[in-house]
XYZ file of C-alpha atoms in Angstrom:
504
model
C 26.693 -6.120 42.607
C 23.234 -5.125 44.199
C 23.101 -1.854 44.244
C 20.835 -0.563 47.092
C 19.052 2.477 45.395
C 19.007 5.703 47.395
C 18.925 8.222 45.098
C 16.500 8.322 42.258
C 16.240 11.011 39.678
C 12.760 11.371 38.033
C 11.564 13.515 34.516
C 9.186 11.915 32.681
C 6.168 12.856 30.181
C 3.234 11.219 31.002
C 2.602 10.642 34.632
C 0.601 7.071 33.971
C 1.808 4.142 36.303
C 4.156 6.250 37.686
C 2.172 6.998 41.487
C 3.104 3.019 42.895
C 7.391 3.403 41.626
C 7.292 6.884 43.238
C 5.806 5.899 46.593
C 7.589 2.391 47.156
C 11.398 4.171 46.697
C 9.998 6.988 49.427
C 9.330 3.627 51.136
C 12.262 2.447 50.805
C 13.809 5.390 51.260
C 15.004 6.949 48.448
C 15.713 10.611 47.867
C 13.927 11.961 44.841
C 15.503 14.878 42.982
C 12.689 15.794 39.400
C 12.080 18.965 37.591
C 8.580 20.728 36.688
C 5.520 19.157 36.133
C 7.601 16.101 37.530
C 8.084 17.599 40.665
C 4.416 18.817 40.644
C 2.991 16.023 40.660
C 5.503 13.765 43.273
C 4.857 16.958 45.604
C 1.020 16.183 45.173
C 1.008 12.718 46.267
C 2.384 14.037 49.616
C 6.148 12.568 48.856
C 9.298 15.032 49.953
C 11.010 16.372 45.727
C 14.221 17.520 45.341
C 14.265 20.318 42.506
C 17.492 19.680 40.039
C 17.445 23.389 40.364
C 18.925 23.129 43.719
C 21.209 21.171 42.010
C 22.841 22.684 39.346
C 21.993 26.339 40.683
C 20.345 26.800 37.295
C 16.130 27.437 36.629
C 15.032 25.400 33.568
C 15.683 28.113 30.491
C 15.141 28.384 26.977
C 11.349 27.489 27.168
C 12.230 24.748 29.417
C 14.940 23.599 26.406
C 17.905 23.109 29.104
C 16.631 21.814 32.755
C 19.354 18.295 33.218
C 22.239 19.651 30.459
C 24.579 20.245 33.701
C 27.266 18.897 34.963
C 26.018 17.437 38.540
C 23.331 15.970 36.665
C 25.524 13.775 34.233
C 28.437 13.701 36.957
C 26.046 12.128 39.162
C 24.873 9.412 36.497
C 28.497 8.378 35.148
C 30.395 8.403 37.834
C 31.820 5.278 38.591
C 31.592 4.565 41.932
C 35.200 2.319 42.329
C 36.937 4.848 39.814
C 39.434 7.018 42.925
C 39.298 9.771 40.673
C 35.788 9.837 39.355
C 34.914 10.260 43.460
C 37.295 13.120 43.925
C 35.478 14.334 40.979
C 32.443 13.818 43.130
C 33.158 15.703 45.688
C 35.606 18.139 44.566
C 32.445 19.340 42.350
C 29.357 18.436 45.626
C 28.146 15.863 43.105
C 25.324 14.622 44.035
C 24.712 10.488 43.297
C 21.799 8.641 41.486
C 21.457 4.982 41.997
C 18.348 5.372 39.367
C 17.864 7.587 36.582
C 13.420 7.054 35.189
C 12.408 9.306 31.979
C 9.392 8.476 29.298
C 10.494 10.721 26.678
C 8.673 13.070 24.795
C 6.020 12.158 22.606
C 7.975 12.790 19.423
C 6.087 9.530 17.051
C 2.737 10.730 18.478
C 2.881 13.973 17.613
C 4.128 13.534 13.907
C 1.339 11.748 13.530
C -1.271 14.136 15.226
C 0.141 17.219 13.131
C 1.797 18.656 10.630
C 3.175 21.912 12.332
C 6.769 21.744 12.833
C 7.421 24.155 14.965
C 5.776 21.647 17.687
C 7.509 18.842 15.756
C 10.729 20.397 16.596
C 9.634 21.149 19.887
C 8.704 17.062 20.392
C 12.650 16.338 20.090
C 13.545 15.742 23.291
C 18.131 16.436 24.114
C 18.130 16.224 28.044
C 15.480 12.735 28.192
C 18.273 10.480 25.300
C 21.148 12.531 27.029
C 20.048 11.033 30.620
C 19.016 7.502 28.986
C 22.381 6.974 27.327
C 24.655 7.720 30.450
C 22.426 6.084 33.043
C 22.460 3.358 30.867
C 26.418 3.413 30.289
C 26.917 3.392 33.864
C 24.940 0.285 34.566
C 27.301 -1.372 36.909
C 26.234 1.768 39.140
C 23.245 3.024 37.524
C 19.305 1.398 37.283
C 17.409 3.434 34.367
C 14.241 2.578 33.480
C 13.442 4.404 30.170
C 9.263 3.351 29.417
C 6.344 3.366 31.468
C 6.228 -0.269 30.610
C 8.687 -1.253 32.945
C 7.555 0.333 36.395
C 5.577 -2.793 37.277
C 8.752 -4.639 36.654
C 10.586 -2.080 38.912
C 8.841 -2.314 41.483
C 7.473 -5.509 42.202
C 11.976 -5.747 41.979
C 12.277 -3.021 44.893
C 9.518 -4.579 46.295
C 10.657 -7.829 46.863
C 14.720 -7.045 47.239
C 13.828 -4.241 49.773
C 15.045 -1.639 47.401
C 17.893 -3.032 46.003
C 18.378 -4.252 41.972
C 21.175 -6.596 41.182
C 23.597 -6.317 38.296
C 21.805 -8.599 36.192
C 18.968 -6.338 36.673
C 20.339 -2.641 35.836
C 22.615 -4.328 32.529
C 18.634 -5.442 31.411
C 17.577 -2.538 32.232
C 20.334 -0.715 30.456
C 19.525 -3.052 27.143
C 15.913 -1.891 27.074
C 17.005 1.830 27.275
C 19.149 1.285 24.620
C 16.601 -0.102 22.366
C 13.798 3.061 23.436
C 16.818 5.736 22.335
C 17.689 4.097 18.827
C 14.810 4.267 18.012
C 13.518 7.701 18.688
C 16.293 7.906 16.850
C 15.040 6.341 14.365
C 11.963 7.775 14.445
C 13.306 10.911 14.130
C 15.930 10.617 11.360
C 12.748 9.511 9.468
C 10.751 12.728 9.777
C 13.616 14.438 7.981
C 14.753 11.589 5.819
C 13.578 13.582 3.073
C 15.631 16.907 3.243
C 18.932 14.888 2.709
C 20.353 11.845 0.169
C 20.050 8.594 2.689
C 23.753 7.412 2.910
C 22.114 4.621 5.537
C 18.504 2.491 5.728
C 17.257 2.490 8.845
C 13.966 1.477 10.140
C 12.884 1.158 13.976
C 9.491 -0.451 14.729
C 8.026 -1.334 18.165
C 5.175 -2.778 19.782
C 6.401 -6.603 19.010
C 4.516 -9.296 19.120
C 4.834 -12.606 19.455
C 3.722 -15.041 17.127
C 2.885 -19.035 17.063
C 5.133 -19.706 14.906
C 6.750 -18.189 12.010
C 6.313 -19.175 8.704
C 6.953 -23.160 9.926
C 5.918 -24.186 12.876
C 9.829 -24.740 13.524
C 10.746 -21.356 13.450
C 9.564 -19.269 15.919
C 8.029 -15.672 14.321
C 7.362 -11.968 15.661
C 5.239 -9.355 14.155
C 6.409 -6.100 15.595
C 3.888 -2.801 14.229
C 0.357 -1.586 15.203
C -1.863 -3.636 13.899
C -4.307 -0.899 15.379
C -3.423 1.619 13.349
C -4.935 -0.711 10.627
C -7.725 -3.034 12.112
C -11.043 -3.142 14.790
C -11.342 -6.927 14.839
C -14.226 -8.381 15.962
C -13.663 -12.046 16.378
C -11.394 -15.075 15.780
C -7.773 -16.076 16.951
C -4.546 -14.382 16.673
C -3.532 -13.760 13.047
C -0.304 -16.048 12.470
C 3.150 -15.107 10.370
C 1.331 -16.277 7.796
C -2.509 -14.705 8.109
C -0.259 -11.759 8.060
C 1.248 -11.772 5.017
C -1.699 -12.493 3.205
C -3.735 -9.897 4.561
C -0.796 -7.758 3.704
C -1.182 -8.745 0.197
C -5.544 -8.413 0.398
C -4.625 -4.713 1.395
C -2.345 -3.585 -1.672
C -4.613 -4.874 -3.934
C -8.151 -3.823 -2.719
C -6.429 -0.089 -2.303
C -6.179 0.273 -6.227
C -10.094 0.142 -6.634
C -12.841 2.578 -5.780
C -15.769 0.343 -7.572
C -17.509 -2.569 -5.119
C -14.638 -4.864 -5.167
C -14.808 -8.599 -3.402
C -10.539 -11.035 -3.468
C -9.874 -13.860 -2.587
C -5.412 -14.246 -1.375
C -4.266 -17.324 -0.731
C -0.784 -17.168 -0.176
C -0.110 -14.008 -1.445
C -2.226 -14.490 -5.075
C -4.803 -13.488 -5.568
C -6.788 -16.189 -6.524
C -9.988 -14.611 -7.418
C -11.133 -11.635 -7.786
C -14.356 -9.545 -9.456
C -15.501 -6.092 -9.716
C -19.503 -5.761 -9.401
C -22.965 -4.191 -8.642
C -23.299 -5.402 -4.875
C -20.748 -6.915 -2.191
C -22.348 -10.156 -2.981
C -22.392 -10.094 -6.718
C -18.370 -9.230 -6.673
C -18.388 -12.209 -3.994
C -20.064 -14.570 -6.227
C -17.882 -13.419 -8.989
C -14.318 -13.677 -7.281
C -15.581 -17.307 -5.869
C -16.081 -18.489 -8.807
C -12.922 -18.148 -10.710
C -11.327 -20.495 -8.429
C -13.442 -22.315 -5.796
C -10.910 -24.695 -5.158
C -8.592 -22.425 -4.519
C -10.386 -19.961 -1.895
C -10.744 -22.680 0.749
C -8.405 -21.397 3.955
C -8.092 -18.296 2.371
C -7.713 -14.472 2.891
C -11.530 -12.610 1.911
C -11.250 -8.624 1.412
C -14.240 -6.253 0.250
C -13.819 -2.548 -0.265
C -18.245 -2.282 0.703
C -20.093 -3.391 3.843
C -20.638 -7.319 4.302
C -24.923 -7.979 4.528
C -26.084 -10.673 6.344
C -27.193 -11.783 2.287
C -23.398 -12.304 1.088
C -22.663 -13.399 4.926
C -24.784 -16.389 4.467
C -23.040 -17.356 1.356
C -19.810 -16.432 2.796
C -20.176 -18.886 6.026
C -20.330 -21.871 3.413
C -16.629 -21.892 2.859
C -14.062 -22.484 5.434
C -11.526 -19.323 5.060
C -8.961 -18.283 7.318
C -9.352 -14.233 7.641
C -11.982 -11.885 5.964
C -11.962 -8.303 6.545
C -14.282 -5.006 4.990
C -15.025 -1.834 6.393
C -18.468 -2.513 8.029
C -19.997 -5.155 9.229
C -23.491 -4.857 9.289
C -24.762 -5.701 13.588
C -26.712 -9.802 11.755
C -23.973 -10.391 9.519
C -21.247 -10.072 12.107
C -23.421 -12.270 14.690
C -23.763 -15.479 11.520
C -19.904 -14.816 11.150
C -18.947 -14.757 14.611
C -20.192 -18.408 15.215
C -16.635 -20.088 14.140
C -14.577 -18.616 17.089
C -11.806 -19.059 15.220
C -12.662 -17.047 12.046
C -10.829 -13.391 11.926
C -12.830 -10.662 10.811
C -11.316 -7.616 10.612
C -12.692 -4.405 10.238
C -10.895 -1.684 8.064
C -10.045 1.584 9.755
C -7.505 2.577 7.569
C -6.261 2.658 4.025
C -3.212 1.181 3.530
C -0.844 1.870 0.660
C 2.702 1.457 1.367
C 5.370 3.929 -0.157
C 8.553 1.749 -0.083
C 9.528 -2.022 0.514
C 12.445 -3.632 1.733
C 13.461 -7.862 1.836
C 17.112 -9.142 3.688
C 18.768 -9.909 0.912
C 22.122 -11.792 1.299
C 24.186 -9.128 4.517
C 22.045 -6.492 3.269
C 18.571 -5.528 2.471
C 16.969 -4.353 -0.636
C 14.756 -1.331 -0.454
C 12.414 0.216 -3.626
C 9.316 2.423 -4.114
C 6.459 0.760 -3.872
C 4.558 -0.575 -7.462
C 2.120 2.217 -7.651
C 3.046 3.145 -11.576
C 0.583 0.736 -13.280
C 1.057 1.746 -17.243
C 3.525 4.930 -18.590
C 1.105 4.568 -22.087
C -1.672 3.184 -23.850
C -0.268 2.169 -27.281
C -3.021 0.110 -29.123
C -0.990 -1.977 -31.192
C -2.910 -4.912 -32.577
C -5.372 -5.158 -35.568
C -7.564 -2.847 -34.421
C -8.553 -0.715 -31.258
C -10.286 -1.997 -28.626
C -13.383 -1.651 -27.199
C -14.581 -0.053 -24.635
C -15.775 -3.257 -22.754
C -12.350 -4.472 -23.485
C -10.389 -1.832 -22.349
C -12.525 -2.036 -18.939
C -11.193 -5.427 -19.113
C -7.582 -4.250 -19.812
C -7.412 -2.023 -17.248
C -8.585 -4.599 -14.658
C -6.605 -7.360 -15.745
C -3.638 -5.298 -15.872
C -3.957 -4.121 -11.617
C -4.665 -7.912 -11.005
C -1.418 -9.097 -12.605
C 0.134 -6.957 -10.920
C -0.005 -8.478 -7.117
C 0.435 -11.925 -9.208
C 4.554 -13.583 -8.109
C 5.951 -13.663 -11.665
C 6.332 -14.996 -14.614
C 2.086 -13.911 -14.255
C -0.925 -13.789 -16.121
C -3.828 -12.833 -15.530
C -7.645 -13.714 -17.309
C -10.918 -12.109 -17.048
C -14.089 -11.543 -18.426
C -16.768 -9.410 -16.977
C -14.263 -7.652 -14.741
C -13.738 -10.980 -13.331
C -10.799 -13.109 -12.816
C -11.477 -16.829 -14.386
C -7.530 -17.585 -14.584
C -4.636 -17.067 -13.994
C -1.316 -18.841 -13.388
C 1.696 -17.870 -11.077
C 4.879 -17.785 -9.693
C 6.091 -19.912 -12.484
C 10.028 -20.340 -14.224
C 8.665 -19.701 -17.991
C 5.498 -17.161 -19.119
C 4.226 -19.555 -21.757
C 3.804 -22.564 -18.250
C 1.952 -19.356 -17.126
C -0.472 -19.037 -19.711
C -0.973 -22.978 -20.129
C -2.031 -22.352 -16.197
C -4.193 -19.876 -15.904
C -6.089 -21.092 -19.832
C -6.175 -25.022 -17.416
C -7.219 -22.943 -14.674
C -10.241 -21.351 -16.785
C -10.809 -24.469 -18.073
C -11.361 -26.291 -14.582
C -14.356 -23.807 -13.473
C -16.175 -23.888 -16.923
C -15.106 -20.847 -17.915
C -15.673 -19.670 -22.320
C -12.435 -18.238 -22.960
C -14.021 -16.310 -26.397
C -13.767 -12.686 -26.172
C -11.674 -12.721 -22.283
C -8.837 -10.272 -22.230
C -4.547 -11.925 -21.013
C -2.622 -9.418 -18.707
C 1.460 -10.259 -18.488
C 3.395 -9.109 -16.032
C 6.223 -8.580 -18.577
C 6.690 -8.544 -22.638
C 6.152 -12.053 -24.826
C 9.993 -12.940 -25.552
C 7.931 -14.931 -28.141
C 4.766 -14.960 -30.385
C 4.139 -18.185 -28.688
C 1.670 -16.564 -25.801
C -0.449 -14.950 -28.826
C -0.850 -17.491 -30.420
C -2.177 -19.652 -27.530
C -4.487 -17.508 -26.222
C -5.653 -16.342 -29.558
C -6.289 -20.339 -29.920
C -8.163 -20.263 -26.695
C -9.729 -17.344 -27.095
C -8.894 -14.197 -26.437
C -9.438 -11.460 -28.224
C -7.563 -8.416 -26.424
C -3.838 -8.311 -24.494
C -2.198 -6.239 -22.739
C 1.563 -6.431 -21.868
C 4.525 -3.713 -21.263
C 6.238 -4.964 -24.551
C 9.958 -3.122 -24.318
C 11.686 -6.758 -26.291
C 13.491 -7.334 -29.113
C 11.114 -9.451 -30.877
C 7.970 -7.283 -29.812
C 7.191 -7.451 -34.060
C 6.515 -11.132 -34.276
C 4.138 -11.023 -31.393
C 2.556 -7.137 -33.017
C 2.837 -9.339 -36.327
C 0.721 -12.039 -35.000
C -1.497 -9.464 -33.246
C -2.152 -7.981 -36.462
C -2.986 -10.666 -38.493
C -5.133 -12.679 -36.108
C -7.906 -9.704 -35.427
C -6.024 -9.840 -31.737
C -6.872 -5.981 -30.277
C -3.105 -5.730 -28.593
C -1.958 -2.973 -25.882
C 1.267 -1.642 -24.901
C 1.702 -0.400 -21.264
C 5.761 -0.001 -21.355
C 5.885 -0.867 -18.031
C 6.604 -3.883 -16.074
C 5.402 -5.295 -12.888
C 7.395 -7.785 -12.179
C 6.713 -9.581 -8.122
C 9.322 -11.755 -6.403
């Protein structure tokens, strides 16, 4: 059923883009009702406007908290045109009917981001706005609702092309958008208060949908919801893909662990090269040496400024994404010679405090793994040397970011071998040793980290035979003593941390 827009109720916080809407409604002969700042804005355009106060008989009260919460306003939105009883009430109580409701909600999320002052945040919880949106959306068979300034252009197009008329399909589509807007708004408010109560439901709502070329594979449609602009400034390259985003997330999480100069290379969410060093060039060369084969097509990240010297070296490798806090001008010019190469300037550190994933017909939620070790328990033949301790600390952090079962081999604060995603711990160690040998590393005095305990002493034996001098692992196996005894008998330093780092 088509509906000619003869009356519109407009109450918006931001006035951006509203002028063309108001002018088109006036052109089509619609009566416009409004309140407060929106009314002033419309009247300054030279367009007549009926104050809502003249309908309700009440001024805006309680500091603006109550303006539109009145039966005559909501009656005019919710009245069903085809219901005789509704129309009798409309006539009896002199309720004006609204064909269109336009509401832009108070900027609650923006306020939370900009201040910690609770009173300012509380005052940006919109009450009347969501209520009017829900009412109009519920009554979409008779009323159109616009709940976002992003829809102004579409509304103007329909009004222009259809001479002030909106059809049922268009009104229903706007209603669906409206319910999505208020649901997102309510979740944001609940998230602000959630620390004050034990949650009985898991809620998340992310806006800013960005359609991707495809998902994990070309036959899977995909999209990203969120604001990447809050974290990065894109300096060059094609659009980030689904798999790019997954690896960028992994890269940002591991880089956040370090204050010293560090460079990391990520492939399929696993770190395949990482090193600490004295400069950005030093860290790049060491990180790449750990597995130059896997680095091909990877995601690169550094916490140091990319200069011309290191850019020339990086430029020799095909990679998908490079992330850094700064790029010197000549380095950026060189790296931008490949138009598809994605260059991201990281403007904000990313440290999530919660993780979640879809499982079966529900979701798993957990706190992020931010505890690196609960204790430093020397259980081997001797205490670690200062160099071993530094390497073990580094190896433990790296191993935390590898898929389980995981083993990380480190020497001179460089990842020289890793085994990840294996179904047994001994296989993970075999893989790590093979990688180290493949690229010519001397394993004498290297150290080993494991994401979980050794169920047997076989890993300690294999590591010792390869030249490993120190091991760090959580402990907690009923057969811990087998590994402890072997290390004590063979001169190996062994540290138990008490913290497992499974990652699936």
